[in-house]
């Protein structure tokens, strides 16, 4: 998965209780050799270049395939996820999801039946399309993501993890402090995801871009993410 044309790029800035955190989170959106929409995102922490990189193919905001690389002081771990449509058909929501990842015992494989499950490659840039799909699902849906909850559990690292997510548009977003500083036509979503991200508010613009994300930690600290240094090709309409 290699970019041949760059259409957009940006980075996410992290803060905790107003203090900047040492997280590098940048992304690029473009086309691959076959003209497919390719989104590359990296999130690194510290000076050693440790973190995660995702390369994902997208179709109208639906992630159809992704490759994930995790690198830390122990090792590198790779994973490959893809929707598996019937022969001759285009990938779509509901297809089985094939997963391969390198565990301590070698290559591991799994097939998860689709059942309207969404493939979510973890990174912030993929949250806009995820939220826009979730808000059309009254009861939410199950999401399949590579597991990075506890990297010390090497047998589970990047293995498929299924969780239930819900999202809804918040009415009266004018009452949320700072929302208008994020740009015009920004929708506010309430988001219920993993335990670490309960009571989260997400801000998505008309292009499907996540421009902001606020969530309280279990210790009561407020984490915030903001989109910075956005470059967007004039002919590009939306992310999803």
XYZ file of N, CA and C in Angstrom:
720
model
N 0.845 -1.188 0.000
C 0.000 0.000 0.000
C 0.885 1.245 0.000
N 0.960 1.915 -1.157
C 1.860 3.063 -1.292
C 1.124 4.230 -1.939
N 1.338 5.409 -1.378
C 0.706 6.604 -1.928
C 1.386 7.017 -3.224
N 0.593 7.299 -4.245
C 1.126 7.870 -5.475
C 0.643 9.302 -5.675
N -0.378 9.705 -4.929
C -0.881 11.080 -4.990
C -1.345 11.477 -3.601
N -0.900 12.650 -3.140
C -1.270 13.140 -1.813
C -2.366 14.198 -1.963
N -3.528 13.936 -1.350
C -4.667 14.843 -1.478
C -4.923 15.662 -0.219
N -4.512 15.148 0.923
C -4.747 15.859 2.184
C -3.793 15.326 3.236
N -3.538 16.154 4.239
C -2.708 15.718 5.345
C -2.951 16.620 6.546
N -2.581 16.133 7.721
C -2.740 16.905 8.943
C -2.139 16.146 10.103
N -2.307 16.708 11.293
C -1.814 16.040 12.494
C -2.764 16.330 13.648
N -2.720 15.482 14.647
C -3.539 15.675 15.838
C -2.649 16.039 17.016
N -3.069 17.075 17.739
C -2.356 17.553 18.919
C -3.089 17.070 20.170
N -2.352 16.475 21.091
C -2.933 15.917 22.311
C -2.605 16.803 23.510
N -3.574 16.926 24.416
C -3.319 17.626 25.671
C -4.099 16.949 26.791
N -3.600 17.103 28.000
C -4.252 16.558 29.188
C -4.338 17.663 30.224
N -5.565 18.029 30.593
C -5.799 19.170 31.491
C -5.083 20.421 30.995
N -5.099 20.607 29.671
C -4.527 21.806 29.074
C -3.036 21.766 28.834
N -2.379 20.671 29.206
C -0.923 20.557 29.029
C -0.616 19.681 27.826
N 0.232 20.177 26.911
C 0.570 19.426 25.701
C 1.257 18.116 26.062
N 0.890 17.047 25.345
C 1.455 15.732 25.599
C 2.372 15.318 24.439
N 3.419 14.517 24.735
C 4.419 14.172 23.706
C 3.945 13.055 22.775
N 2.898 13.342 22.004
C 2.351 12.380 21.059
C 2.430 12.961 19.657
N 3.034 12.223 18.737
C 3.048 12.616 17.331
C 2.013 11.778 16.593
N 1.006 12.433 16.048
C -0.089 11.725 15.380
C -0.370 12.446 14.066
N 0.158 11.927 12.964
C -0.037 12.584 11.671
C -0.632 11.619 10.665
N -1.212 12.159 9.599
C -1.872 11.318 8.595
C -1.757 11.954 7.213
N -1.884 11.094 6.209
C -1.900 11.516 4.800
C -3.003 10.757 4.083
N -3.716 11.454 3.216
C -4.780 10.848 2.422
C -4.454 11.029 0.949
N -4.568 9.943 0.171
C -4.280 10.052 -1.252
C -4.800 8.845 -2.015
N -4.115 8.531 -3.106
C -4.479 7.394 -3.955
C -3.295 6.436 -4.054
N -3.626 5.137 -4.217
C -2.566 4.164 -4.451
C -2.379 3.957 -5.948
N -1.580 2.965 -6.315
C -1.260 2.735 -7.725
C -2.491 2.393 -8.554
N -3.522 1.859 -7.916
C -4.741 1.473 -8.626
C -5.833 2.544 -8.540
N -5.490 3.697 -7.997
C -6.458 4.786 -7.910
C -7.407 4.693 -6.737
N -7.151 3.746 -5.822
C -8.015 3.591 -4.660
C -7.641 4.601 -3.576
N -8.619 4.959 -2.745
C -8.365 5.912 -1.664
C -7.554 5.232 -0.564
N -6.402 5.797 -0.254
C -5.481 5.231 0.727
C -5.220 6.260 1.821
N -5.365 5.831 3.048
C -5.151 6.697 4.200
C -4.060 6.097 5.072
N -3.012 6.880 5.334
C -1.885 6.429 6.151
C -1.832 7.286 7.409
N -1.752 6.646 8.558
C -1.716 7.369 9.824
C -0.675 6.755 10.740
N 0.061 7.621 11.453
C 1.086 7.166 12.395
C 0.897 7.878 13.730
N 1.018 7.110 14.804
C 1.003 7.711 16.139
C 2.212 7.208 16.910
N 3.115 8.110 17.241
C 4.373 7.776 17.904
C 4.465 8.507 19.231
N 5.081 7.844 20.203
C 5.250 8.431 21.528
C 6.717 8.340 21.923
N 7.274 9.450 22.424
C 8.660 9.445 22.869
C 9.643 9.657 21.738
N 10.918 9.528 22.059
C 11.985 9.822 21.107
C 12.464 8.605 20.325
N 11.985 7.420 20.669
C 12.496 6.200 20.047
C 11.710 5.781 18.805
N 10.684 6.541 18.455
C 9.877 6.182 17.285
C 8.960 5.004 17.530
N 8.626 4.747 18.799
C 7.744 3.641 19.120
C 6.292 4.059 18.921
N 5.480 3.133 18.418
C 4.082 3.457 18.218
C 3.451 2.569 17.166
N 2.492 3.137 16.441
C 1.675 2.356 15.530
C 1.529 3.094 14.200
N 1.541 2.337 13.110
C 1.279 2.878 11.782
C 0.195 2.040 11.128
N -0.761 2.717 10.483
C -1.857 2.052 9.779
C -1.903 2.552 8.345
N -2.038 1.623 7.418
C -2.288 1.935 6.010
C -3.608 1.270 5.637
N -4.596 2.085 5.261
C -5.938 1.551 5.047
C -6.517 2.004 3.717
N -7.186 1.073 3.037
C -7.958 1.387 1.842
C -9.388 1.689 2.273
N -9.972 2.725 1.637
C -11.314 3.156 2.006
C -12.175 3.308 0.766
N -13.477 3.081 0.968
C -14.452 3.257 -0.102
C -15.672 3.929 0.506
N -15.886 5.203 0.165
C -17.008 5.985 0.701
C -17.023 5.953 2.231
N -15.840 6.046 2.829
C -15.733 6.080 4.280
C -15.664 4.721 4.944
N -15.900 3.649 4.201
C -15.823 2.294 4.748
C -14.408 1.761 4.594
N -13.794 1.359 5.684
C -12.465 0.742 5.618
C -12.619 -0.671 5.076
N -11.990 -0.946 3.938
C -12.118 -2.258 3.303
C -10.910 -3.153 3.547
N -9.768 -2.552 3.893
C -8.544 -3.325 4.126
C -7.566 -2.445 4.870
N -6.782 -3.022 5.755
C -5.758 -2.234 6.434
C -4.587 -3.113 6.854
N -3.421 -2.508 6.856
C -2.210 -3.128 7.374
C -1.741 -2.310 8.569
N -1.379 -3.003 9.637
C -1.029 -2.346 10.896
C 0.370 -2.796 11.312
N 1.192 -1.835 11.716
C 2.532 -2.121 12.229
C 2.656 -1.529 13.624
N 2.975 -2.363 14.598
C 3.234 -1.924 15.967
C 4.717 -2.104 16.256
N 5.351 -1.055 16.773
C 6.774 -1.117 17.084
C 7.004 -0.582 18.488
N 7.684 -1.379 19.316
C 8.064 -0.924 20.645
C 9.446 -1.458 21.002
N 9.827 -1.329 22.271
C 11.181 -1.725 22.670
C 11.376 -3.231 22.628
N 10.298 -3.985 22.524
C 10.399 -5.444 22.493
C 10.578 -5.956 21.076
N 9.734 -5.499 20.157
C 9.707 -6.105 18.836
C 8.788 -5.298 17.928
N 8.629 -5.781 16.688
C 7.633 -5.270 15.775
C 6.580 -6.347 15.545
N 5.315 -5.923 15.505
C 4.205 -6.843 15.271
C 3.393 -6.300 14.104
N 3.000 -7.181 13.195
C 2.247 -6.790 12.012
C 0.869 -7.454 12.017
N -0.073 -6.787 11.364
C -1.402 -7.364 11.194
C -1.979 -6.915 9.858
N -2.863 -7.739 9.321
C -3.541 -7.436 8.059
C -5.013 -7.789 8.220
N -5.877 -6.812 7.997
C -7.323 -7.010 8.083
C -7.941 -6.657 6.732
N -8.965 -7.392 6.350
C -9.651 -7.076 5.100
C -11.070 -7.621 5.115
N -11.973 -6.894 4.451
C -13.295 -7.425 4.183
C -13.167 -8.486 3.095
N -13.958 -9.542 3.219
C -13.860 -10.668 2.284
C -15.203 -10.866 1.585
N -15.467 -10.095 0.523
C -16.732 -10.250 -0.199
C -16.721 -11.518 -1.051
N -17.883 -11.962 -1.514
C -17.928 -13.090 -2.449
C -17.156 -12.737 -3.724
N -16.646 -13.744 -4.437
C -15.877 -13.487 -5.658
C -16.657 -12.610 -6.644
N -15.963 -11.603 -7.168
C -16.567 -10.732 -8.164
C -17.384 -9.591 -7.606
N -17.561 -9.530 -6.288
C -18.348 -8.464 -5.682
C -17.423 -7.473 -4.962
N -17.889 -6.228 -4.853
C -17.125 -5.196 -4.164
C -17.302 -5.344 -2.647
N -16.288 -4.970 -1.869
C -16.415 -5.039 -0.412
C -17.554 -4.145 0.074
N -18.270 -4.623 1.095
C -19.339 -3.828 1.668
C -19.578 -4.235 3.109
N -20.285 -3.380 3.838
C -20.626 -3.669 5.214
C -21.396 -4.982 5.289
N -20.991 -5.848 6.198
C -21.622 -7.157 6.327
C -20.764 -8.292 5.827
N -19.717 -7.971 5.046
C -18.785 -9.023 4.605
C -18.039 -9.605 5.809
N -17.638 -10.879 5.737
C -16.730 -11.408 6.757
C -15.437 -10.585 6.794
N -14.812 -10.546 7.958
C -13.563 -9.813 8.135
C -12.450 -10.818 8.400
N -11.470 -10.857 7.504
C -10.317 -11.745 7.664
C -9.205 -11.004 8.391
N -8.587 -11.677 9.354
C -7.506 -11.063 10.132
C -6.302 -11.997 10.176
N -5.121 -11.419 10.006
C -3.850 -12.130 10.183
C -2.948 -11.255 11.041
N -2.258 -11.848 12.000
C -1.344 -11.079 12.825
C -0.210 -11.980 13.286
N 0.934 -11.376 13.560
C 2.116 -12.129 13.970
C 2.164 -12.191 15.492
N 1.848 -13.330 16.042
C 1.938 -13.522 17.477
C 3.264 -14.152 17.850
N 3.490 -14.397 19.145
C 4.750 -15.016 19.582
C 4.919 -16.440 19.049
N 3.809 -17.067 18.625
C 3.882 -18.417 18.069
C 3.799 -18.418 16.547
N 4.052 -17.267 15.933
C 4.016 -17.184 14.483
C 2.715 -16.589 13.976
N 2.466 -16.767 12.701
C 1.307 -16.170 12.059
C 0.010 -16.767 12.599
N -0.903 -15.884 12.993
C -2.218 -16.283 13.476
C -3.272 -15.789 12.492
N -4.363 -16.524 12.360
C -5.418 -16.159 11.421
C -6.785 -16.343 12.059
N -7.720 -15.503 11.630
C -9.086 -15.594 12.134
C -10.029 -14.999 11.103
N -11.249 -15.495 11.057
C -12.301 -14.931 10.212
C -13.484 -14.611 11.110
N -13.903 -13.345 11.095
C -15.041 -12.905 11.882
C -16.198 -12.616 10.933
N -17.325 -13.196 11.196
C -18.477 -12.937 10.346
C -18.874 -11.472 10.456
N -19.263 -10.891 9.322
C -19.503 -9.451 9.270
C -20.642 -9.003 10.163
N -21.884 -9.457 9.887
C -23.048 -9.100 10.693
C -23.086 -7.607 11.009
N -22.838 -6.802 9.975
C -22.818 -5.341 10.120
C -21.710 -4.844 11.050
N -20.688 -5.658 11.261
C -19.541 -5.194 12.036
C -18.681 -4.260 11.189
N -18.176 -3.213 11.819
C -17.323 -2.249 11.138
C -15.863 -2.530 11.456
N -15.016 -2.428 10.457
C -13.570 -2.545 10.634
C -13.025 -1.163 10.970
N -12.391 -1.046 12.135
C -11.919 0.246 12.629
C -10.439 0.146 12.990
N -9.568 0.845 12.245
C -8.120 0.722 12.468
C -7.560 1.641 13.563
N -8.361 1.979 14.557
C -7.911 2.609 15.808
C -7.573 4.102 15.729
N -6.994 4.570 14.646
C -6.416 5.910 14.646
C -7.495 6.989 14.596
N -7.153 8.173 15.113
C -8.131 9.261 15.240
C -8.733 9.657 13.896
N -7.949 9.654 12.837
C -8.437 10.114 11.543
C -9.589 9.236 11.031
N -9.669 7.993 11.491
C -10.749 7.103 11.046
C -12.038 7.297 11.846
N -12.008 8.141 12.866
C -13.165 8.279 13.730
C -14.305 9.056 13.084
N -13.993 10.012 12.206
C -15.054 10.759 11.548
C -15.995 9.853 10.757
N -15.455 9.050 9.823
C -16.312 8.109 9.097
C -17.018 7.109 10.009
N -16.330 6.645 11.069
C -16.958 5.710 12.000
C -18.165 6.355 12.677
N -18.005 7.576 13.155
C -19.094 8.265 13.849
C -20.279 8.511 12.928
N -20.006 8.884 11.694
C -21.091 9.174 10.759
C -21.882 7.916 10.422
N -21.219 6.766 10.400
C -21.946 5.512 10.187
C -22.703 5.101 11.447
N -22.072 5.260 12.600
C -22.713 4.859 13.841
C -23.979 5.660 14.128
N -23.985 6.940 13.769
C -25.149 7.760 14.096
C -26.372 7.359 13.287
N -26.168 6.581 12.215
C -27.293 6.058 11.432
C -27.778 4.715 11.967
N -27.114 4.208 13.004
C -27.479 2.919 13.592
C -28.008 3.173 14.997
N -29.308 3.022 15.172
C -29.969 3.414 16.422
C -29.338 2.761 17.643
N -28.984 1.501 17.526
C -28.445 0.776 18.674
C -26.937 0.571 18.573
N -26.292 1.307 17.658
C -24.864 1.142 17.470
C -24.541 -0.159 16.767
N -23.294 -0.580 16.842
C -22.906 -1.845 16.227
C -21.598 -2.318 16.839
N -21.221 -3.533 16.474
C -19.940 -4.061 16.919
C -18.837 -3.589 15.977
N -17.710 -3.294 16.570
C -16.558 -2.794 15.837
C -15.390 -3.756 16.036
N -14.715 -4.077 14.949
C -13.540 -4.951 14.999
C -12.296 -4.077 14.851
N -11.419 -4.141 15.842
C -10.197 -3.338 15.834
C -9.025 -4.183 16.320
N -7.810 -3.891 15.868
C -6.630 -4.573 16.408
C -6.466 -4.238 17.893
N -6.132 -5.219 18.688
C -6.049 -5.064 20.141
C -4.710 -4.446 20.538
N -4.765 -3.274 21.181
C -3.556 -2.659 21.738
C -3.788 -2.281 23.202
N -4.794 -2.908 23.830
C -5.143 -2.562 25.210
C -3.965 -2.784 26.149
N -3.290 -3.924 26.023
C -2.147 -4.246 26.876
C -1.033 -4.832 26.008
N -0.139 -3.981 25.507
C 0.920 -4.475 24.615
C 1.822 -5.525 25.242
N 1.855 -5.630 26.564
C 2.692 -6.646 27.192
C 2.141 -8.048 26.950
N 0.859 -8.150 26.625
C 0.259 -9.440 26.286
C 0.515 -9.708 24.804
N 1.690 -10.214 24.502
C 2.111 -10.300 23.100
C 1.229 -11.243 22.281
N 0.603 -12.202 22.920
C -0.269 -13.103 22.182
C -1.540 -12.436 21.692
N -1.939 -11.342 22.354
C -3.158 -10.621 21.972
C -2.869 -9.384 21.127
N -1.635 -8.927 21.106
C -1.304 -7.670 20.445
C -1.641 -7.722 18.951
N -2.498 -6.814 18.520
C -3.014 -6.670 17.151
C -3.971 -7.791 16.738
N -4.329 -8.682 17.667
C -5.365 -9.676 17.386
C -6.723 -8.960 17.318
N -7.700 -9.528 16.612
C -8.995 -8.851 16.510
C -9.695 -8.748 17.851
N -10.170 -7.560 18.152
C -10.908 -7.287 19.387
C -12.263 -6.695 19.007
N -13.318 -7.295 19.492
C -14.674 -6.858 19.147
C -15.269 -6.101 20.324
N -15.787 -4.912 20.059
C -16.440 -4.124 21.095
C -17.656 -3.423 20.499
N -18.562 -3.007 21.357
C -19.775 -2.347 20.901
C -19.598 -0.833 21.021
N -19.951 -0.112 19.965
C -19.833 1.344 19.950
C -21.174 1.972 19.572
N -21.431 3.123 20.152
C -22.622 3.886 19.811
C -22.239 5.351 19.661
N -22.989 6.062 18.846
C -22.760 7.494 18.672
C -24.072 8.159 18.303
N -24.226 9.407 18.712
C -25.418 10.179 18.371
C -25.033 11.644 18.282
N -25.694 12.376 17.404
C -25.452 13.814 17.290
C -26.076 14.521 18.488
N -25.323 15.423 19.085
C -25.780 16.182 20.245
C -26.509 17.427 19.770
N -27.747 17.606 20.208
C -28.502 18.814 19.861
C -28.016 19.979 20.719
N -28.152 21.181 20.179
C -27.765 22.364 20.939
C -26.285 22.468 21.185
N -25.488 22.175 20.140
C -24.029 22.180 20.332
C -23.473 23.563 20.634
N -24.295 24.619 20.464
C -23.801 25.973 20.762
C -23.458 26.129 22.235
N -24.016 25.238 23.076
C -23.765 25.340 24.509
C -22.455 24.671 24.922
N -21.812 23.978 23.994
C -20.545 23.329 24.310
C -19.402 24.309 24.056
N -18.673 24.590 25.095
C -17.635 25.620 25.029
C -16.563 25.279 23.990
N -16.281 26.249 23.124
C -15.192 26.118 22.171
C -15.536 25.425 20.878
N -16.770 24.949 20.702
C -17.084 24.199 19.492
C -16.971 25.066 18.252
N -17.302 26.343 18.371
C -17.251 27.214 17.192
C -15.823 27.577 16.799
N -14.877 27.325 17.689
C -13.473 27.579 17.356
C -12.905 26.495 16.442
N -13.647 25.415 16.269
C -13.159 24.285 15.479
C -13.511 24.409 14.007
N -14.242 25.454 13.624
C -14.575 25.659 12.221
C -16.073 25.677 11.995
N -16.475 26.052 10.765
C -17.904 26.101 10.451
C -18.489 24.703 10.226
N -19.782 24.591 10.440
C -20.523 23.349 10.144
C -19.919 22.130 10.836
N -19.613 22.289 12.119
C -19.083 21.184 12.905
C -20.216 20.539 13.690
N -20.358 19.215 13.562
C -21.357 18.469 14.325
C -20.701 17.883 15.568
N -21.467 17.875 16.663
C -20.980 17.318 17.921
C -21.628 15.957 18.133
N -20.799 14.955 18.393
C -21.284 13.598 18.631
C -20.984 13.196 20.070
N -21.952 12.548 20.699
C -21.643 11.808 21.921
C -21.213 10.414 21.487
N -20.189 9.893 22.147
C -19.572 8.645 21.696
C -19.376 7.740 22.890
N -19.826 6.503 22.752
C -19.610 5.495 23.784
C -18.784 4.380 23.176
N -17.541 4.312 23.621
C -16.641 3.305 23.078
C -16.086 2.434 24.175
N -14.775 2.284 24.210
C -14.133 1.483 25.238
C -14.292 2.137 26.604
N -13.975 1.375 27.640
C -14.099 1.889 28.999
C -13.317 3.188 29.186
N -12.175 3.293 28.502
C -11.324 4.471 28.681
C -11.882 5.701 27.983
N -12.932 5.529 27.176
C -13.426 6.658 26.395
C -14.937 6.842 26.569
N -15.425 6.639 27.762
C -16.827 6.889 28.040
C -17.069 8.403 28.174
N -18.292 8.814 27.890
C -18.677 10.226 28.006
C -17.813 11.126 27.124
N -17.458 10.621 25.968
C -16.624 11.397 25.049
C -17.487 12.269 24.143
N -16.940 13.425 23.792
C -17.550 14.280 22.773
C -16.580 14.388 21.598
N -17.118 14.177 20.406
C -16.315 14.225 19.197
C -16.882 15.292 18.276
N -15.993 15.982 17.570
C -16.385 17.084 16.697
C -15.957 16.744 15.274
N -16.936 16.694 14.374
C -16.702 16.261 12.992
C -17.236 17.322 12.044
N -16.428 17.708 11.039
C -16.887 18.725 10.098
C -17.628 18.094 8.931
N -18.067 18.923 7.989
C -18.911 18.445 6.892
C -18.174 17.526 5.933
N -16.845 17.475 6.009
C -16.056 16.581 5.161
C -15.858 15.201 5.791
N -16.369 15.008 6.993
C -16.149 13.749 7.698
C -14.836 13.713 8.456
N -14.215 14.863 8.665
C -12.951 14.944 9.388
C -13.203 15.130 10.880
N -12.556 14.319 11.692
C -12.547 14.556 13.126
C -11.650 15.768 13.393
N -12.242 16.844 13.887
C -11.470 18.063 14.155
C -11.204 18.250 15.641
N -11.910 17.509 16.484
C -11.681 17.598 17.915
C -12.279 16.416 18.641
N -11.737 16.119 19.818
C -12.156 14.941 20.564
C -11.827 15.189 22.038
N -12.842 15.150 22.905
C -12.651 15.366 24.340
C -13.157 14.152 25.101
N -12.370 13.668 26.058
C -12.880 12.597 26.907
C -12.217 12.651 28.286
N -12.998 12.387 29.352
C -12.440 12.353 30.705
C -11.834 10.997 30.993
N -10.685 10.985 31.611
C -10.061 9.726 31.987
C -10.714 9.187 33.255
N -10.385 7.962 33.599
C -10.948 7.356 34.813
C -10.488 8.067 36.076
N -9.394 8.838 35.974
C -8.890 9.592 37.125
C -9.411 11.023 37.155
N -10.317 11.358 36.209
C -10.923 12.678 36.214
C -10.191 13.724 35.395
N -9.134 13.339 34.717
C -8.418 14.288 33.870
C -9.095 14.416 32.510
N -9.035 15.612 31.949
C -9.654 15.850 30.650
C -8.613 15.760 29.544
N -8.778 14.764 28.684
C -7.929 14.619 27.505
C -8.606 15.289 26.320
N -7.807 15.978 25.516
C -8.335 16.648 24.337
C -7.412 16.413 23.141
N -8.035 16.237 21.981
C -7.311 16.088 20.720
C -7.841 17.138 19.762
N -6.945 17.810 19.045
C -7.355 18.829 18.088
C -6.590 18.644 16.770
N -7.298 18.820 15.666
C -6.683 18.720 14.348
C -5.893 19.987 14.061
N -4.664 19.824 13.585
C -3.786 20.960 13.294
C -3.150 20.774 11.913
N -2.677 21.883 11.351
C -1.879 21.897 10.110
C -2.566 21.151 8.965
N -3.871 21.368 8.823
C -4.618 20.675 7.775
C -4.298 21.250 6.406
N -3.991 20.358 5.460
C -3.872 20.707 4.048
C -4.863 19.844 3.288
N -5.646 20.477 2.384
C -6.770 19.790 1.746
C -6.846 20.207 0.285
N -6.756 19.248 -0.637
C -6.785 19.559 -2.062
C -8.142 20.158 -2.437
N -8.158 21.203 -3.266
C -9.410 21.876 -3.637
C -10.444 20.925 -4.267
N -9.993 19.945 -5.029
C -10.935 19.055 -5.694
C -11.451 17.912 -4.836
N -10.930 17.801 -3.609
C -11.336 16.707 -2.724
C -12.565 17.141 -1.933
N -13.661 16.393 -2.076
C -14.920 16.797 -1.460
C -15.012 16.362 0.017
N -14.728 15.104 0.277
C -14.936 14.609 1.628
C -14.109 13.352 1.878
N -13.944 13.054 3.156
C -13.265 11.823 3.545
C -14.201 10.642 3.421
N -15.494 10.884 3.557
C -16.470 9.800 3.467
C -17.786 10.331 2.880
